[in-house]
Short mmCIF file of C-alpha atoms in Angstrom, two decimals:
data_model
loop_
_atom_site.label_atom_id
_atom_site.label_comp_id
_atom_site.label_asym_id
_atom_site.label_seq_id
_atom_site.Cartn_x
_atom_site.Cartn_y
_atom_site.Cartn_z
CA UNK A 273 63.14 66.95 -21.86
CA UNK A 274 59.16 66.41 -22.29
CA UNK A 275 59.79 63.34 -23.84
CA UNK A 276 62.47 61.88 -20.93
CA UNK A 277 58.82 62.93 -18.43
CA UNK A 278 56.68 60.93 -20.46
CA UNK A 279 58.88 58.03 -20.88
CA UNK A 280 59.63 58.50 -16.73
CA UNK A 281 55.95 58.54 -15.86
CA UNK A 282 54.90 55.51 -18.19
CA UNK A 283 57.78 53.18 -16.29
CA UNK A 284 56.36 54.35 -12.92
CA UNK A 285 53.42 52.98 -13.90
CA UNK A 286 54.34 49.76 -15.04
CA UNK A 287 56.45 49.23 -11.74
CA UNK A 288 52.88 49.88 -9.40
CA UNK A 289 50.86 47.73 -11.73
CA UNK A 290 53.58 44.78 -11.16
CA UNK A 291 53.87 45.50 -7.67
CA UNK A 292 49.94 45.34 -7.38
CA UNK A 293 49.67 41.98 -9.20
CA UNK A 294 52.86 40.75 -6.89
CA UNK A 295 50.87 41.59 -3.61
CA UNK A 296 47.68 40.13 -5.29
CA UNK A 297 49.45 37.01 -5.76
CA UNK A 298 51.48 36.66 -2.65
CA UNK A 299 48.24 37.17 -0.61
CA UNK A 300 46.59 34.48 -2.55
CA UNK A 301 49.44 32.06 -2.26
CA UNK A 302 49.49 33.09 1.93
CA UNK A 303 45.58 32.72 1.86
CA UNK A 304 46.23 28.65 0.29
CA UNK A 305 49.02 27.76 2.11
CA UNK A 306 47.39 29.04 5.19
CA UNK A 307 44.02 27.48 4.78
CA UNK A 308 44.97 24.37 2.22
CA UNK A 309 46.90 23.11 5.12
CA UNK A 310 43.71 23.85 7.63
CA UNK A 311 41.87 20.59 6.65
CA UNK A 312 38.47 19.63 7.32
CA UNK A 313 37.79 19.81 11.04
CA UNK A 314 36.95 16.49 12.54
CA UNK A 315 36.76 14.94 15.87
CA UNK A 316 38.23 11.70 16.74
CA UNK A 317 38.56 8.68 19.06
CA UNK A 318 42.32 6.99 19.78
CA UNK A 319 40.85 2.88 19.90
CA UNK A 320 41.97 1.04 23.34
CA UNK A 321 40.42 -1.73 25.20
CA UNK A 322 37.72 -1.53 27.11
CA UNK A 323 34.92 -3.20 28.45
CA UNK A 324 31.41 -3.11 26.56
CA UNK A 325 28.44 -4.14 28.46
CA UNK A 326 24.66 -4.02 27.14
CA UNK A 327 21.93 -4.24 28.54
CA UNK A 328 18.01 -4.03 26.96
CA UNK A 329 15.13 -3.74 29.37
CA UNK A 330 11.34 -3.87 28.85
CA UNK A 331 8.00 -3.87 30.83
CA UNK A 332 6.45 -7.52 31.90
CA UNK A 333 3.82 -9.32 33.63
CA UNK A 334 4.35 -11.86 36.11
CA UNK A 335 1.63 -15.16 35.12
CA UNK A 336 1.67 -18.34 37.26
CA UNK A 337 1.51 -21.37 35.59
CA UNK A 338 0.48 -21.38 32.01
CA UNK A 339 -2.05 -20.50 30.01
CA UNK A 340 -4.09 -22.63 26.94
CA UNK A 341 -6.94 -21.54 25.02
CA UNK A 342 -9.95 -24.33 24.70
CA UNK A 343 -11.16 -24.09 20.69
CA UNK A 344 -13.73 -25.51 18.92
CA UNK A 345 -12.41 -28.56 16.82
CA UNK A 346 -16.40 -28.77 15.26
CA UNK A 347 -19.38 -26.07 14.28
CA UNK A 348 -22.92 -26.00 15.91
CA UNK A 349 -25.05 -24.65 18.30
CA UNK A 350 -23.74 -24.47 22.19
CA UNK A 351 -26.72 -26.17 24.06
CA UNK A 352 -24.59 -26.20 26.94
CA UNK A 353 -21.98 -23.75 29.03
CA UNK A 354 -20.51 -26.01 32.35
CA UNK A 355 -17.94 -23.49 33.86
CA UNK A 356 -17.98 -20.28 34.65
CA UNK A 357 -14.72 -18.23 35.54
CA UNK A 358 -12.66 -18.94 38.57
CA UNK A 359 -13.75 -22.63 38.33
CA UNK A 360 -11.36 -25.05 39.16
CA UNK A 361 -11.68 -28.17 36.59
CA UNK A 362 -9.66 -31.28 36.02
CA UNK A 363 -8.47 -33.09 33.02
CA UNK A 364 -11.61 -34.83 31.29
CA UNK A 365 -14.39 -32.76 32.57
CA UNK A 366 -16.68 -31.18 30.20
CA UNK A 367 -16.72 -27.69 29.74
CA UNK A 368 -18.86 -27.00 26.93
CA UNK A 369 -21.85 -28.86 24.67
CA UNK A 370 -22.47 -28.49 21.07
CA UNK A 371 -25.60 -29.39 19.65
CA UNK A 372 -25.01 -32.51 17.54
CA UNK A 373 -28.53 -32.83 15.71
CA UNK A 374 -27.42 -31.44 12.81
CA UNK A 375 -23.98 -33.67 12.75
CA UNK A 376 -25.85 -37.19 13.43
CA UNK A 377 -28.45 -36.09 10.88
CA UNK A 378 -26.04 -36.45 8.08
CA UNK A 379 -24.54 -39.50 9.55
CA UNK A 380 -28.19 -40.90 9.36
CA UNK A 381 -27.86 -39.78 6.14
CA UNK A 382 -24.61 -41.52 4.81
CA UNK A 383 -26.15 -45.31 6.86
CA UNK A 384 -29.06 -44.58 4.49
CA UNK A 385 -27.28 -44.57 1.18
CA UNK A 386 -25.02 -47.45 2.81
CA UNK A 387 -28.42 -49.48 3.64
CA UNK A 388 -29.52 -47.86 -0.12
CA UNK A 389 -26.18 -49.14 -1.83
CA UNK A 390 -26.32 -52.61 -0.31
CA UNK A 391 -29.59 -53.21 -1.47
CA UNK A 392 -28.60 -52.58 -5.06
CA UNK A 393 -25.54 -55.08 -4.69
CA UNK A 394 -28.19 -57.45 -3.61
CA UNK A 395 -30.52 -56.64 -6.53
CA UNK A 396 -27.64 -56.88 -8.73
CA UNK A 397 -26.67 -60.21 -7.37
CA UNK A 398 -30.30 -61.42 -7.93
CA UNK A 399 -30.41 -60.15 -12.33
CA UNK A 400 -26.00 -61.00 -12.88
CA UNK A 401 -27.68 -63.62 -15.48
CA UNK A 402 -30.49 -61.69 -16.85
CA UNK A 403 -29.98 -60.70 -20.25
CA UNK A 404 -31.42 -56.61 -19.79
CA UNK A 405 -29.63 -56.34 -16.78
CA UNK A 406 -27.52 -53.76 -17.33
CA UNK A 407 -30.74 -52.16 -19.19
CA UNK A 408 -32.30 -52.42 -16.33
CA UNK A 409 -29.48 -50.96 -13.87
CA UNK A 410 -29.36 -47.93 -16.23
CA UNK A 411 -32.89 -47.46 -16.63
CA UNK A 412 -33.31 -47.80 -12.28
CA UNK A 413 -30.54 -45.34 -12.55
CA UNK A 414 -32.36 -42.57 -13.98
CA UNK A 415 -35.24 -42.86 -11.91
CA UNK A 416 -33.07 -42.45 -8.95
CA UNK A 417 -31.68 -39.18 -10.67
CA UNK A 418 -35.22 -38.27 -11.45
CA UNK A 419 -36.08 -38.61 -7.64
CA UNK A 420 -33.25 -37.03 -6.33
CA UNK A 421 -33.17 -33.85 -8.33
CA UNK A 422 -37.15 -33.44 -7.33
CA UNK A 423 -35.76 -33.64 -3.81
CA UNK A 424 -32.83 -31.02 -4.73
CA UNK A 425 -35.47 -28.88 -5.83
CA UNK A 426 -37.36 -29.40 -2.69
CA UNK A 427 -34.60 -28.46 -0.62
CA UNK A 428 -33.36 -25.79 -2.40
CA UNK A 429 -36.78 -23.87 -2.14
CA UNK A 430 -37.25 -24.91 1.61
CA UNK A 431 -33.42 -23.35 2.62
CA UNK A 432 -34.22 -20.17 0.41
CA UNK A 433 -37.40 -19.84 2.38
CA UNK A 434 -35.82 -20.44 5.31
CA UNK A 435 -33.39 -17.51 4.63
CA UNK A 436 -35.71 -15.22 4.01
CA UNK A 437 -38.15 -16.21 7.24
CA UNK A 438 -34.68 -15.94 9.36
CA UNK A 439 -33.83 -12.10 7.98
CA UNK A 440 -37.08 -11.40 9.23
CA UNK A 441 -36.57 -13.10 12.45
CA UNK A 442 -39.58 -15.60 12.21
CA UNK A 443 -37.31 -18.69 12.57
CA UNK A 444 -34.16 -19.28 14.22
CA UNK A 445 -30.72 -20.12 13.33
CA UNK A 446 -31.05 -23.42 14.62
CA UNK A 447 -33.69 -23.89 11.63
CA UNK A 448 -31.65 -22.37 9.27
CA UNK A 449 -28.72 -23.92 9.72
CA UNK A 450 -30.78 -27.30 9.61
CA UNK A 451 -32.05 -26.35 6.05
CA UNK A 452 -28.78 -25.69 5.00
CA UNK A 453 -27.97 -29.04 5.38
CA UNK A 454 -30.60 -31.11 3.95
CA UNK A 455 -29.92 -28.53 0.56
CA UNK A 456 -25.95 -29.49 0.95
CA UNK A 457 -26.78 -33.19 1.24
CA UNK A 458 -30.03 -33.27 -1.31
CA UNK A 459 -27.54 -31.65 -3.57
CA UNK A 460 -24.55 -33.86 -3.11
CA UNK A 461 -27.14 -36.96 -3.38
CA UNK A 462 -28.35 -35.59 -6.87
CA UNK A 463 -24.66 -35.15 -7.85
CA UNK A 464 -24.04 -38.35 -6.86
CA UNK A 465 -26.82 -40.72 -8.96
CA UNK A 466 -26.22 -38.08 -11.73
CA UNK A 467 -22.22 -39.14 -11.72
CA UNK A 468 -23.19 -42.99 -11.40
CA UNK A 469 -26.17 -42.85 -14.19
CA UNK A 470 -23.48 -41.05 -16.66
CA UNK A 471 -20.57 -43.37 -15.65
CA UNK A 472 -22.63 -46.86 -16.47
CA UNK A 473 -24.22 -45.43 -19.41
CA UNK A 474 -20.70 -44.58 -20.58
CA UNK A 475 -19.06 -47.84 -19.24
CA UNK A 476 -22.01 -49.72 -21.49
CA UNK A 477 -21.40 -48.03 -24.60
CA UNK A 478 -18.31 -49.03 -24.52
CA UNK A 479 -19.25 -52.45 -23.78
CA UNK A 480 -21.51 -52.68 -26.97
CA UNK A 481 -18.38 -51.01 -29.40
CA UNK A 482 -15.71 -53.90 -28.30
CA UNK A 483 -18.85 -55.97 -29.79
CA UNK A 484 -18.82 -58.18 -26.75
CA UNK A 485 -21.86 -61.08 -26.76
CA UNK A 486 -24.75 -59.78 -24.00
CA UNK A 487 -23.62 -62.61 -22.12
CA UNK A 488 -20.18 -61.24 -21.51
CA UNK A 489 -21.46 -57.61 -21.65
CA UNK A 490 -23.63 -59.03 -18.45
CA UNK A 491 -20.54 -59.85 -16.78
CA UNK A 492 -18.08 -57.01 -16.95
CA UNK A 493 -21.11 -55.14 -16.61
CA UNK A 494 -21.81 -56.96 -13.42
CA UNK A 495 -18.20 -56.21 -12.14
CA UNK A 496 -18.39 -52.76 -12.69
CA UNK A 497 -21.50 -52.22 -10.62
CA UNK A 498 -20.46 -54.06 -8.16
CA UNK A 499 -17.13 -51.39 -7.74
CA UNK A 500 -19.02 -48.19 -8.00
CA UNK A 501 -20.81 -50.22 -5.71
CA UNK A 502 -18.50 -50.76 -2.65
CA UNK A 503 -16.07 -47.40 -3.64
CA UNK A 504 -19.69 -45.81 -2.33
CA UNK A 505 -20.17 -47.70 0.64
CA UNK A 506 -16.14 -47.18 1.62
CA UNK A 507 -16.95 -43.45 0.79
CA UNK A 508 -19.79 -43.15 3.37
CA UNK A 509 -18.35 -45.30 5.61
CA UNK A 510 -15.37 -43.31 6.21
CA UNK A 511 -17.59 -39.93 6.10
CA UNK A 512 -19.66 -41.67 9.41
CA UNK A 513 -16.09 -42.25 10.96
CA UNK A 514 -15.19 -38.38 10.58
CA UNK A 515 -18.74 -37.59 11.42
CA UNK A 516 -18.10 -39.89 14.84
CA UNK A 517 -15.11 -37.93 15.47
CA UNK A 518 -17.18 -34.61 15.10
CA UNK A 519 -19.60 -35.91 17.22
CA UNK A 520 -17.17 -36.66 20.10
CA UNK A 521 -15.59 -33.32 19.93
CA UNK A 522 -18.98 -31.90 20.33
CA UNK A 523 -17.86 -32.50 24.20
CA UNK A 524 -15.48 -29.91 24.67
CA UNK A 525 -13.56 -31.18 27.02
CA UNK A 526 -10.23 -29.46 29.35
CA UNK A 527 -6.99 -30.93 28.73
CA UNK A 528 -5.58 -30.11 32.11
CA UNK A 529 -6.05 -29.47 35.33
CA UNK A 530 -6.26 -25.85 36.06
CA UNK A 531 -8.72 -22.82 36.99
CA UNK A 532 -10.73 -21.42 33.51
CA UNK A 533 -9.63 -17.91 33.50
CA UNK A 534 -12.62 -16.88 30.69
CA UNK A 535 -15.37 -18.36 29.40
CA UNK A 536 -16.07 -16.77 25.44
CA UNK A 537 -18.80 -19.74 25.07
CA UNK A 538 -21.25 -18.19 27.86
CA UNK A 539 -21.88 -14.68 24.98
CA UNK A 540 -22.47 -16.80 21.90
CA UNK A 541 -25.20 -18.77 20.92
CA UNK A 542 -23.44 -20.35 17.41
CA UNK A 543 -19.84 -21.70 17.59
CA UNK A 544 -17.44 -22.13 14.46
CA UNK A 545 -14.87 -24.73 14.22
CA UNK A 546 -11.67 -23.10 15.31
CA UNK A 547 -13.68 -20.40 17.88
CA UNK A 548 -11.81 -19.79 21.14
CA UNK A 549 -14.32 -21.24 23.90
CA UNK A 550 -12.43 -20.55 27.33
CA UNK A 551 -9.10 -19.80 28.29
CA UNK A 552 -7.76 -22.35 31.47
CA UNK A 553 -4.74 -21.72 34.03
CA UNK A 554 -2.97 -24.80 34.53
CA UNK A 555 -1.34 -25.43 38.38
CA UNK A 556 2.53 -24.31 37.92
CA UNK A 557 3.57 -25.59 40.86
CA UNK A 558 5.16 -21.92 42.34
CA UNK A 559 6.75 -21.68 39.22
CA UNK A 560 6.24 -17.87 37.71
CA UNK A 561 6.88 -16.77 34.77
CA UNK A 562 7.34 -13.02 33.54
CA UNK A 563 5.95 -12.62 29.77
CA UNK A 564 7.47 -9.69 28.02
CA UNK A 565 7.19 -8.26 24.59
CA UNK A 566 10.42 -7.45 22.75
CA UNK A 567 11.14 -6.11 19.73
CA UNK A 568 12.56 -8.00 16.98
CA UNK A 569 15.57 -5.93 16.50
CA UNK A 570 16.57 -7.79 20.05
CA UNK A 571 15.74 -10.99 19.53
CA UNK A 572 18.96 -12.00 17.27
CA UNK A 573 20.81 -11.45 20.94
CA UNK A 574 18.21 -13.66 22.81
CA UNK A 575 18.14 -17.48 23.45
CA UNK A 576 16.35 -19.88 25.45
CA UNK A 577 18.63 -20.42 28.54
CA UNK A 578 20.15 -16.75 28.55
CA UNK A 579 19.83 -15.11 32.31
CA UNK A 580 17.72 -12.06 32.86
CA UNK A 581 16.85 -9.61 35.95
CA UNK A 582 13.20 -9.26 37.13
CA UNK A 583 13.06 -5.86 39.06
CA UNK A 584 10.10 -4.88 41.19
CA UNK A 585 9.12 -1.92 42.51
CA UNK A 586 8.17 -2.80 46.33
CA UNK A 587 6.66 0.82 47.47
CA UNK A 588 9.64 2.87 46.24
CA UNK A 589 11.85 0.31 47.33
CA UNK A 590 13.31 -1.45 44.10
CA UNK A 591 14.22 -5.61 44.53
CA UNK A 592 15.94 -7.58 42.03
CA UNK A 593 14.94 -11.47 41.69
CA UNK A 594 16.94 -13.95 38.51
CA UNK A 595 15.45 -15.88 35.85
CA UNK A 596 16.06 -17.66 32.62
CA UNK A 597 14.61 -17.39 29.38
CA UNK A 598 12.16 -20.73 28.78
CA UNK A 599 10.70 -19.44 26.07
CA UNK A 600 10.71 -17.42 22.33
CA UNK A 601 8.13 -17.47 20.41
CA UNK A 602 8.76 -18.32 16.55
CA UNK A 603 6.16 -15.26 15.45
CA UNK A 604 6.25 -11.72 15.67
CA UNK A 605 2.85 -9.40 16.72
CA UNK A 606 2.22 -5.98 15.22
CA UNK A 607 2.11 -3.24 17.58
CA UNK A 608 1.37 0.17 18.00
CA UNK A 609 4.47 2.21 20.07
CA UNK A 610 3.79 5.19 22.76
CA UNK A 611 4.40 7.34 19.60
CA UNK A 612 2.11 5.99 17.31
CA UNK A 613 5.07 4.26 15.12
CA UNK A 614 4.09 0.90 13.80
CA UNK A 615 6.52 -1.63 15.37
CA UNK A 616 7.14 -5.87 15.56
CA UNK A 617 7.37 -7.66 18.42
CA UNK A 618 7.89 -11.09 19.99
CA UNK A 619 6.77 -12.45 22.68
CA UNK A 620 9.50 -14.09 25.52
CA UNK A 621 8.91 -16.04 28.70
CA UNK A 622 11.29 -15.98 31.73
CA UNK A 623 11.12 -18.55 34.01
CA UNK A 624 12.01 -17.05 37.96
CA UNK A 625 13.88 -18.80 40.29
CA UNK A 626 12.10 -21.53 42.31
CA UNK A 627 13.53 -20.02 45.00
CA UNK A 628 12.01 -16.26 44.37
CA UNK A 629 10.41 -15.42 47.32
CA UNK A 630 6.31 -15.68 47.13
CA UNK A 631 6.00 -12.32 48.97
CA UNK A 632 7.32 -10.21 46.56
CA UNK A 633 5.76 -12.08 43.80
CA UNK A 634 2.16 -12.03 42.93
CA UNK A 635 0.08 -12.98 39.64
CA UNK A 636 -0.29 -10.34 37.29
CA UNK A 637 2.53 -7.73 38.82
CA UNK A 638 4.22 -5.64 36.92
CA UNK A 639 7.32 -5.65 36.21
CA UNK A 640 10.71 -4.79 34.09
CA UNK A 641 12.88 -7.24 32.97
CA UNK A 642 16.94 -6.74 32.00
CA UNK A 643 18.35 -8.20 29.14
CA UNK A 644 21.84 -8.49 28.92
CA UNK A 645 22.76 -8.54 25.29
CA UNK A 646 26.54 -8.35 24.76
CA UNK A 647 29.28 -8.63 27.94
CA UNK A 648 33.08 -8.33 27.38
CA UNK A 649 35.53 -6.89 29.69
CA UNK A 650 38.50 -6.37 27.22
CA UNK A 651 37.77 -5.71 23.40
CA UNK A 652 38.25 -2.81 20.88
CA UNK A 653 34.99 -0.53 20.54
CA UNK A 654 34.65 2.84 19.05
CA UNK A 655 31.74 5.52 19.13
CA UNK A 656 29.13 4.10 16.79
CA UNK A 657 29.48 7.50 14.36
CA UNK A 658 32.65 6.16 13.58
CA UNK A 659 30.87 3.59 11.49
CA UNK A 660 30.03 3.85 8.21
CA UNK A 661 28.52 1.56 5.27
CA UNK A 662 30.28 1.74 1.60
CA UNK A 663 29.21 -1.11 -0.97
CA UNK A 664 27.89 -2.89 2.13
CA UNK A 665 30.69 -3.02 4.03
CA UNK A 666 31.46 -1.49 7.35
CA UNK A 667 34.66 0.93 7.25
CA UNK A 668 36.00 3.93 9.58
CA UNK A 669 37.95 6.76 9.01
CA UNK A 670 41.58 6.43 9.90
CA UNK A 671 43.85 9.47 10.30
CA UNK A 672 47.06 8.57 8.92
CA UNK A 673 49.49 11.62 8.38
CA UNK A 674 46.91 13.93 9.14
CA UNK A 675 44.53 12.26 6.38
CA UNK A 676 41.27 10.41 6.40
CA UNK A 677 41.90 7.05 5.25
CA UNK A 678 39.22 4.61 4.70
CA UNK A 679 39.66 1.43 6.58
CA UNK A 680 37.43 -1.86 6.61
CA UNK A 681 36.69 -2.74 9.43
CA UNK A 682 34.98 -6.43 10.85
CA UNK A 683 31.76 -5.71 13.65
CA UNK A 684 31.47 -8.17 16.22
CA UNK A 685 28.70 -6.10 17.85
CA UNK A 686 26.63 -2.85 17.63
CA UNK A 687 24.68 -0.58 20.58
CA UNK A 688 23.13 1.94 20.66
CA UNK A 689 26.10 3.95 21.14
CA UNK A 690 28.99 1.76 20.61
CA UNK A 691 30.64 -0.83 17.66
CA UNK A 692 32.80 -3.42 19.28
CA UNK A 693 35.56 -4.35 16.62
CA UNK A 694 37.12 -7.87 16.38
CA UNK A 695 39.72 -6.30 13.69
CA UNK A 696 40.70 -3.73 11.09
CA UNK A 697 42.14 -1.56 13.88
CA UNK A 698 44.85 -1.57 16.67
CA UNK A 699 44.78 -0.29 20.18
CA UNK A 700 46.43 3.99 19.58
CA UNK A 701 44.76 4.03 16.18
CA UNK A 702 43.18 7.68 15.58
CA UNK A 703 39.46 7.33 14.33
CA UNK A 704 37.14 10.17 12.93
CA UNK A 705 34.16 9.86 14.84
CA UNK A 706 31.72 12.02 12.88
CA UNK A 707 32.22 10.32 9.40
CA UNK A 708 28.90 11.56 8.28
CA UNK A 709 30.54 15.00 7.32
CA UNK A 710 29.83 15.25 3.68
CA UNK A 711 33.56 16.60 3.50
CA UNK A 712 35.31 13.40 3.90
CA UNK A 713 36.81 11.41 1.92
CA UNK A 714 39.31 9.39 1.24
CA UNK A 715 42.62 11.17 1.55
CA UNK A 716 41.11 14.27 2.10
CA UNK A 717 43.19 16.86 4.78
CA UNK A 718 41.76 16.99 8.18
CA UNK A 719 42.58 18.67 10.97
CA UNK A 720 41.38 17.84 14.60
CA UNK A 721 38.84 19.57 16.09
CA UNK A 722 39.93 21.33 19.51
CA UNK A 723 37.82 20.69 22.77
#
């Protein structure tokens, strides 16, 4: 009997340890069936046709007529200032003086070594036959070297003088800027008869080693001179032409007619080639322009011709006027956004209507100006989080039998909130909208999210 118990009580034991396991598992299996078929929770789009309109606005300025900056083509001292702001001026008239001492001392220089250069063609002329010509030549050559570096020297000490005496404000700029350039030309004169004395005494050493007679040594000699000769004389010739030029632009002269808006030339005393030296408004004729800054992440969607809106804000009472784009510029300027953020943009010009009334309109108003970037009345777009890069290209998440399936998809444009598709999907197609959800994936269970 006590064993039949034992045996009894051992089988009852079994049976609730299997039973236990059997609930375990049955519980597990409800707990996958019932949340492997749950998915990942997504919300979604179905893709029809609709229309997509754009539009980008921005702050302007309204400028009449247009604007162009007078620079410096030459450096000097400004003797004179002619204009002042405000000052109506016509094409031709003078608007500033340069001083042009400095410019027609070193052209007095270059007719010097012309005059200089032509004598020595004449005193070559005159000893072509003698036998120690080219003896001679050399010999007149390296006193000119001789002279030239003592004059080097001079000028060197004078301009470093003349440096020190202008730190100390004894002498003016004017002074110093003159001493400058008797150094610059004493030096390129030394450089010069150095160059020519090592050139002949070269060319005649060669002479003597083709063991030419002195006769014929006096010729080709002779010939040689005589090209160093005139390649120095064309050399300063052309530098008096460029000088000439320099001169001339030494009369800064306006371009157009027009009003000068800002004179920089009146606040300094010493002008560099390439200074701004006014700034002049030419007549437009009652043709505005609004000048906006946009950003360069616009300006793909932008071209010369496009329309635009021009609102103003009339004392609370907002009026609309129509204009065209005349103008992009081919640069971008770096700017500083209300937040701080360093941004690019370019500048565009919108020509108004000629027909924009003139009391609404005013130089200098502010203004905003409407953009429109992308207009269709019937295409397929979907929310821009629908849109997602993989191995640069553009794809969305289709749901196809309650699965994400990757699709690629072409973009024919983006907003700021919407992608306008020209294909990959079809008008009732079911789109995941949020396919930055680290849970999808390709084929992955989903399960749409309930509003």
């Amino acid at each position: 009997m006590e064993k039949k118990k034992v045996l009894k009580g051992s089988l009852n034991k079994k049976i609730k340890f299997i039973a236990a396991v059997l609930l375990i598992i049955l519980a597990a299996a409800v707990y996958v069936v019932k949340n492997g078929n749950k998915g990942v929770e997504v919300e979604v789009y179905t893709v029809e046709n609709s229309a997509v309109n754009d539009v980008y606005k921005e702050s302007g300025v309204v400028k009449s007529g247009d604007k162009y900056h007078i620079i410096a083509k030459t450096s000097g001292s400004i003797n004179e200032v002619l204009v002042s702001e405000n000052t109506p001026v016509k094409a031709g008239d003078v608007l500033v003086r340069i001083d042009t001492r400095d410019l027609q001392y070193q052209k007095d220089l270059k007719n010097s070594s012309i005059e200089a250069n032509m004598a020595k063609k004449e005193e070559s002329d005159v000893n072509k036959v003698m036998a120690t010509a080219p003896i001679e030549y050399i010999n007149t050559l390296r006193q000119n070297v001789a002279s030239a570096e003592a004059a080097l020297n001079a000028a060197r000490n004078d301009y470093q003088a003349k440096q020190v005496l202008f730190d100390s404000g004894a002498v003016s700029n004017l002074e110093l800027e003159a001493s400058k350039s008797s150094y610059e030309s004493a030096n390129a004169a030394y450089e010069s008869a150095n160059t020519r004395l090592s050139q002949s005494s070269t060319y005649l050493e060669s002479l003597k080693k083709e063991g030419l007679t002195e006769k014929d040594i006096n010729k080709k000699f002779y010939e040689s001179t005589q090209k160093q000769l005139d390649a120095a004389i064309a050399a300063d010739q052309t530098s008096i032409e460029q000088l000439d030029r320099q001169i001339a632009d030494c009369e800064v002269k306006a371009e157009y007619d027009g009003v000068v808006l800002s004179v920089a030339a009146k606040d300094i005393s010493m002008v560099s080639a390439g200074q701004e030296l006014a700034v002049i408004s030419t007549d437009a004729h009652g043709q505005y322009k609004v000048e906006t800054d946009v950003l360069t992440d616009v300006i793909p969607y932008l071209n010369v011709g496009d329309p635009a809106e021009i609102e103003f804000d009339m004392r609370g009472t907002k009026k609309t006027v129509s204009g065209k784009i005349s103008e992009i510029y081919d640069f971008a300027n770096e700017e500083k956004s209300a937040l701080g953020l360093k941004e690019y943009r370019v500048k565009v010009l919108v020509a108004l209507d000629e027909n924009t009334p003139d009391d609404i309109i005013k130089d200098g108003y502010g203004v905003n100006v409407k953009f429109n970037l992308y207009n269709n009345e019937n295409v397929a777009a979907v929310p821009i989080g629908a849109v997602f890069k993989y191995d640069e290209k553009d794809y969305v998440f289709k749901i196809v039998d309650k699965k994400a399936v990757m699709s690629p998809v072409n973009i024919d444009y983006k907003s700021g909130t919407q992608a306008v598709i020209s294909s990959g999907l079809d008008v009732g197609d079911v789109v995941i909208t949020n396919s930055d959800n680290e849970d999808l994936e390709d084929g992955v269970r989903v399960r749409i999210k309930k509003s």
